[in-house]
Amino acid sequence: MYFFNCKECFHFLCNSGCGCSSGIILQASLIGPTGPMGPRGVTGPTGPTGATGPMGITGATGPTGVTGSTGATGPTGVTGSAGPTGATGIAGPTGITGATGPTGATGPTGATGVTGSTGATGATGATGATGTSVASSFGSFYSTDEQSVDNSSFPLPQTLVVSGMNINGATGVVTLPNIGFYKVDYGVYVLSNATVNDAMVLRLNGVNISGTSRGLENNTMINASAIIQTTSANSTLNIQIISDNNVNFLDNDGINGYLVVQQIG
C-alpha cells in the first residue's frame, strides 16, 4: 500500500485522503515494518482551552442532608389585608343548657293584635244535672204609721209586693209556706224612748235568730240583713222589739219600719 504525506498537515494517510483543503501530496512512500517504540518525548505546552461542550444530563438527586438548627425568629411582618370570608362550617353539637338567668324587666305592652275569625261552633255538651227548683216566693212589707211597741212583734200594715207567702199586717208576722233558704232585709226608725238595753231581732217560729240582733237608738234608722233557713212548711218570721217599756217609732219623711223576704233556694 502506498501512503501519501500531506504537504499541509504532514499526515501520512492512505490514498483516500486526509480531508485537508489543499490536497497537495509531497511524496509517496512505501511503509516498512514498524520499528521499536522510541523514548517518550517531553510534554509540550498546554494548548488553549477549547470551547465548552454541551451540558451533560442532570444526575440523580442526592440524599437529604441533616436538618440544621432553627434560626432566630425574625420580626413580625406587617398584617396583611383580610381575606374573603370562608364558607360557613357545619354547626357543632348543641351545648349543655346553662342556668336560667335572672328575669328581665317587663317590656312595654304590645299593640293589640287583629281579632281572629270566629271558630266553628262546638258540639252541644251533655245536659247537666237538674238544678234545685226555686219557688217564686217573696214579699216586701213596711209601715208609715206612728206606733208604740213594747216587747212585741213590730206591725207592718202596708205591703209593696207579695207572692208565695202572706202577712198579718197588724202583728207583722209573715207565714212562709215553702221550706228553704230566704234572704231577709229589715229595719226600724226609732223616734224616742229607746234605752241602752232595747233592741230589734229577727224571730223564726217564735225563737230569736242568732246574729240578727241590733241595738235601738233614738232618731235613727236601725237596719240589717241576714240569710235564714226554714225546715218546716208554714214557718213564721217577724221583727221582734225587745224592750222594758213602750218605744215610739215614726219618721216624718218616710217609712218607720220594713221587712223584705226573698226565697233563694
PDB file of C-alpha atoms in Angstrom, residues 101-244:
ATOM      1  CA  GLY A 101     -80.574  33.900  84.181  1.00  0.00           C
ATOM      2  CA  PRO A 102     -82.468  36.495  86.234  1.00  0.00           C
ATOM      3  CA  THR A 103     -85.844  37.599  84.881  1.00  0.00           C
ATOM      4  CA  GLY A 104     -85.517  40.749  82.837  1.00  0.00           C
ATOM      5  CA  ALA A 105     -87.689  43.804  83.243  1.00  0.00           C
ATOM      6  CA  THR A 106     -91.179  43.588  81.744  1.00  0.00           C
ATOM      7  CA  GLY A 107     -91.248  45.160  78.338  1.00  0.00           C
ATOM      8  CA  PRO A 108     -93.923  47.577  77.167  1.00  0.00           C
ATOM      9  CA  THR A 109     -97.296  46.101  76.237  1.00  0.00           C
ATOM     10  CA  GLY A 110     -97.508  45.442  72.547  1.00  0.00           C
ATOM     11  CA  ALA A 111    -100.298  46.663  70.334  1.00  0.00           C
ATOM     12  CA  THR A 112    -103.494  44.597  70.337  1.00  0.00           C
ATOM     13  CA  GLY A 113    -103.458  42.114  67.517  1.00  0.00           C
ATOM     14  CA  VAL A 114    -106.152  41.767  64.915  1.00  0.00           C
ATOM     15  CA  THR A 115    -109.182  39.838  66.151  1.00  0.00           C
ATOM     16  CA  GLY A 116    -109.186  36.383  64.663  1.00  0.00           C
ATOM     17  CA  SER A 117    -112.126  34.921  62.856  1.00  0.00           C
ATOM     18  CA  THR A 118    -114.800  33.184  64.927  1.00  0.00           C
ATOM     19  CA  GLY A 119    -114.209  29.474  65.160  1.00  0.00           C
ATOM     20  CA  ALA A 120    -116.774  26.870  64.308  1.00  0.00           C
ATOM     21  CA  THR A 121    -119.463  26.217  66.911  1.00  0.00           C
ATOM     22  CA  GLY A 122    -118.570  23.227  69.005  1.00  0.00           C
ATOM     23  CA  ALA A 123    -120.828  20.276  69.599  1.00  0.00           C
ATOM     24  CA  THR A 124    -123.527  20.679  72.246  1.00  0.00           C
ATOM     25  CA  GLY A 125    -122.379  19.312  75.560  1.00  0.00           C
ATOM     26  CA  ALA A 126    -124.197  16.770  77.651  1.00  0.00           C
ATOM     27  CA  THR A 127    -127.189  18.015  79.605  1.00  0.00           C
ATOM     28  CA  GLY A 128    -126.244  18.898  83.155  1.00  0.00           C
ATOM     29  CA  ALA A 129    -127.896  17.658  86.276  1.00  0.00           C
ATOM     30  CA  THR A 130    -131.268  19.153  87.127  1.00  0.00           C
ATOM     31  CA  GLY A 131    -130.831  22.120  89.421  1.00  0.00           C
ATOM     32  CA  THR A 132    -132.782  22.921  92.533  1.00  0.00           C
ATOM     33  CA  SER A 133    -136.106  24.487  91.783  1.00  0.00           C
ATOM     34  CA  VAL A 134    -136.560  27.876  93.433  1.00  0.00           C
ATOM     35  CA  ALA A 135    -140.144  28.732  94.269  1.00  0.00           C
ATOM     36  CA  SER A 136    -141.499  32.136  93.308  1.00  0.00           C
ATOM     37  CA  SER A 137    -141.781  33.244  96.933  1.00  0.00           C
ATOM     38  CA  PHE A 138    -141.101  36.830  98.012  1.00  0.00           C
ATOM     39  CA  GLY A 139    -142.628  39.797  99.816  1.00  0.00           C
ATOM     40  CA  SER A 140    -141.910  43.432 100.709  1.00  0.00           C
ATOM     41  CA  PHE A 141    -143.714  44.894 103.746  1.00  0.00           C
ATOM     42  CA  TYR A 142    -143.465  48.276 105.544  1.00  0.00           C
ATOM     43  CA  SER A 143    -145.067  50.820 107.884  1.00  0.00           C
ATOM     44  CA  THR A 144    -145.551  54.611 107.741  1.00  0.00           C
ATOM     45  CA  ASP A 145    -147.854  54.821 110.807  1.00  0.00           C
ATOM     46  CA  GLU A 146    -146.691  56.238 114.122  1.00  0.00           C
ATOM     47  CA  GLN A 147    -146.736  53.413 116.663  1.00  0.00           C
ATOM     48  CA  SER A 148    -145.513  52.388 120.102  1.00  0.00           C
ATOM     49  CA  VAL A 149    -144.220  48.874 120.663  1.00  0.00           C
ATOM     50  CA  ASP A 150    -143.387  47.276 123.992  1.00  0.00           C
ATOM     51  CA  ASN A 151    -141.553  43.956 123.836  1.00  0.00           C
ATOM     52  CA  SER A 152    -143.616  42.529 120.955  1.00  0.00           C
ATOM     53  CA  SER A 153    -143.686  41.989 117.170  1.00  0.00           C
ATOM     54  CA  PHE A 154    -143.312  45.116 115.029  1.00  0.00           C
ATOM     55  CA  PRO A 155    -146.529  45.779 112.993  1.00  0.00           C
ATOM     56  CA  LEU A 156    -146.183  46.099 109.176  1.00  0.00           C
ATOM     57  CA  PRO A 157    -149.580  47.176 107.869  1.00  0.00           C
ATOM     58  CA  GLN A 158    -148.529  48.089 104.293  1.00  0.00           C
ATOM     59  CA  THR A 159    -147.492  45.664 101.536  1.00  0.00           C
ATOM     60  CA  LEU A 160    -145.467  46.668  98.478  1.00  0.00           C
ATOM     61  CA  VAL A 161    -145.478  43.269  96.720  1.00  0.00           C
ATOM     62  CA  VAL A 162    -146.001  39.658  97.771  1.00  0.00           C
ATOM     63  CA  SER A 163    -146.001  36.170  96.181  1.00  0.00           C
ATOM     64  CA  GLY A 164    -145.969  32.702  97.718  1.00  0.00           C
ATOM     65  CA  MET A 165    -146.303  33.967 101.327  1.00  0.00           C
ATOM     66  CA  ASN A 166    -148.701  36.071 103.437  1.00  0.00           C
ATOM     67  CA  ILE A 167    -148.537  38.544 106.331  1.00  0.00           C
ATOM     68  CA  ASN A 168    -150.674  39.648 109.253  1.00  0.00           C
ATOM     69  CA  GLY A 169    -150.186  43.396 108.964  1.00  0.00           C
ATOM     70  CA  ALA A 170    -151.399  44.148 112.480  1.00  0.00           C
ATOM     71  CA  THR A 171    -148.746  41.917 114.032  1.00  0.00           C
ATOM     72  CA  GLY A 172    -146.127  41.995 111.243  1.00  0.00           C
ATOM     73  CA  VAL A 173    -145.842  38.162 111.314  1.00  0.00           C
ATOM     74  CA  VAL A 174    -145.122  36.605 107.877  1.00  0.00           C
ATOM     75  CA  THR A 175    -146.045  32.977 107.093  1.00  0.00           C
ATOM     76  CA  LEU A 176    -143.620  31.100 104.780  1.00  0.00           C
ATOM     77  CA  PRO A 177    -145.273  28.026 103.148  1.00  0.00           C
ATOM     78  CA  ASN A 178    -142.092  26.842 101.385  1.00  0.00           C
ATOM     79  CA  ILE A 179    -139.154  25.115 103.060  1.00  0.00           C
ATOM     80  CA  GLY A 180    -135.783  26.543 102.050  1.00  0.00           C
ATOM     81  CA  PHE A 181    -133.367  29.480 102.285  1.00  0.00           C
ATOM     82  CA  TYR A 182    -134.516  33.125 102.437  1.00  0.00           C
ATOM     83  CA  LYS A 183    -132.676  36.435 102.192  1.00  0.00           C
ATOM     84  CA  VAL A 184    -134.113  38.923 104.693  1.00  0.00           C
ATOM     85  CA  ASP A 185    -133.610  42.711 104.889  1.00  0.00           C
ATOM     86  CA  TYR A 186    -135.173  44.543 107.849  1.00  0.00           C
ATOM     87  CA  GLY A 187    -135.116  47.829 109.785  1.00  0.00           C
ATOM     88  CA  VAL A 188    -136.983  50.235 112.105  1.00  0.00           C
ATOM     89  CA  TYR A 189    -136.760  54.000 112.700  1.00  0.00           C
ATOM     90  CA  VAL A 190    -136.805  54.886 116.428  1.00  0.00           C
ATOM     91  CA  LEU A 191    -138.305  58.226 117.390  1.00  0.00           C
ATOM     92  CA  SER A 192    -137.985  58.166 121.192  1.00  0.00           C
ATOM     93  CA  ASN A 193    -137.959  56.249 124.483  1.00  0.00           C
ATOM     94  CA  ALA A 194    -135.300  53.730 123.392  1.00  0.00           C
ATOM     95  CA  THR A 195    -132.878  52.778 126.173  1.00  0.00           C
ATOM     96  CA  VAL A 196    -129.458  51.184 126.116  1.00  0.00           C
ATOM     97  CA  ASN A 197    -130.902  47.683 126.544  1.00  0.00           C
ATOM     98  CA  ASP A 198    -133.566  47.960 123.832  1.00  0.00           C
ATOM     99  CA  ALA A 199    -133.039  46.071 120.545  1.00  0.00           C
ATOM    100  CA  MET A 200    -134.660  44.524 117.492  1.00  0.00           C
ATOM    101  CA  VAL A 201    -134.151  40.921 116.352  1.00  0.00           C
ATOM    102  CA  LEU A 202    -135.492  38.523 113.698  1.00  0.00           C
ATOM    103  CA  ARG A 203    -137.625  35.769 115.186  1.00  0.00           C
ATOM    104  CA  LEU A 204    -138.350  32.430 113.391  1.00  0.00           C
ATOM    105  CA  ASN A 205    -141.197  30.321 114.736  1.00  0.00           C
ATOM    106  CA  GLY A 206    -141.147  32.362 117.966  1.00  0.00           C
ATOM    107  CA  VAL A 207    -137.395  31.921 118.559  1.00  0.00           C
ATOM    108  CA  ASN A 208    -134.809  34.711 118.227  1.00  0.00           C
ATOM    109  CA  ILE A 209    -132.363  34.066 115.333  1.00  0.00           C
ATOM    110  CA  SER A 210    -128.746  34.263 116.481  1.00  0.00           C
ATOM    111  CA  GLY A 211    -126.718  37.035 114.819  1.00  0.00           C
ATOM    112  CA  THR A 212    -129.687  39.214 113.843  1.00  0.00           C
ATOM    113  CA  SER A 213    -129.995  41.469 116.916  1.00  0.00           C
ATOM    114  CA  ARG A 214    -129.327  45.247 116.639  1.00  0.00           C
ATOM    115  CA  GLY A 215    -129.458  47.838 119.445  1.00  0.00           C
ATOM    116  CA  LEU A 216    -132.014  50.679 119.133  1.00  0.00           C
ATOM    117  CA  GLU A 217    -131.039  54.341 119.031  1.00  0.00           C
ATOM    118  CA  ASN A 218    -133.374  57.350 119.112  1.00  0.00           C
ATOM    119  CA  ASN A 219    -133.845  59.381 115.883  1.00  0.00           C
ATOM    120  CA  THR A 220    -132.014  56.694 113.909  1.00  0.00           C
ATOM    121  CA  MET A 221    -132.905  54.062 111.272  1.00  0.00           C
ATOM    122  CA  ILE A 222    -131.527  50.737 112.559  1.00  0.00           C
ATOM    123  CA  ASN A 223    -131.274  48.094 109.809  1.00  0.00           C
ATOM    124  CA  ALA A 224    -129.558  44.807 108.918  1.00  0.00           C
ATOM    125  CA  SER A 225    -129.617  41.791 106.539  1.00  0.00           C
ATOM    126  CA  ALA A 226    -129.488  38.003 107.045  1.00  0.00           C
ATOM    127  CA  ILE A 227    -129.974  34.667 105.278  1.00  0.00           C
ATOM    128  CA  ILE A 228    -132.188  32.228 107.156  1.00  0.00           C
ATOM    129  CA  GLN A 229    -133.364  28.630 106.581  1.00  0.00           C
ATOM    130  CA  THR A 230    -136.745  27.125 107.272  1.00  0.00           C
ATOM    131  CA  THR A 231    -137.059  23.396 107.928  1.00  0.00           C
ATOM    132  CA  SER A 232    -140.825  23.095 108.118  1.00  0.00           C
ATOM    133  CA  ALA A 233    -143.706  24.361 105.975  1.00  0.00           C
ATOM    134  CA  ASN A 234    -145.617  27.484 107.093  1.00  0.00           C
ATOM    135  CA  SER A 235    -142.818  28.755 109.332  1.00  0.00           C
ATOM    136  CA  THR A 236    -143.376  32.234 110.780  1.00  0.00           C
ATOM    137  CA  LEU A 237    -140.994  35.193 110.615  1.00  0.00           C
ATOM    138  CA  ASN A 238    -141.214  38.646 112.239  1.00  0.00           C
ATOM    139  CA  ILE A 239    -139.259  41.635 113.606  1.00  0.00           C
ATOM    140  CA  GLN A 240    -139.317  41.408 117.412  1.00  0.00           C
ATOM    141  CA  ILE A 241    -138.826  44.554 119.532  1.00  0.00           C
ATOM    142  CA  ILE A 242    -137.103  43.736 122.826  1.00  0.00           C
ATOM    143  CA  SER A 243    -137.756  46.462 125.439  1.00  0.00           C
ATOM    144  CA  ASP A 244    -138.837  47.161 129.027  1.00  0.00           C
TER     145      ASP A 244
END
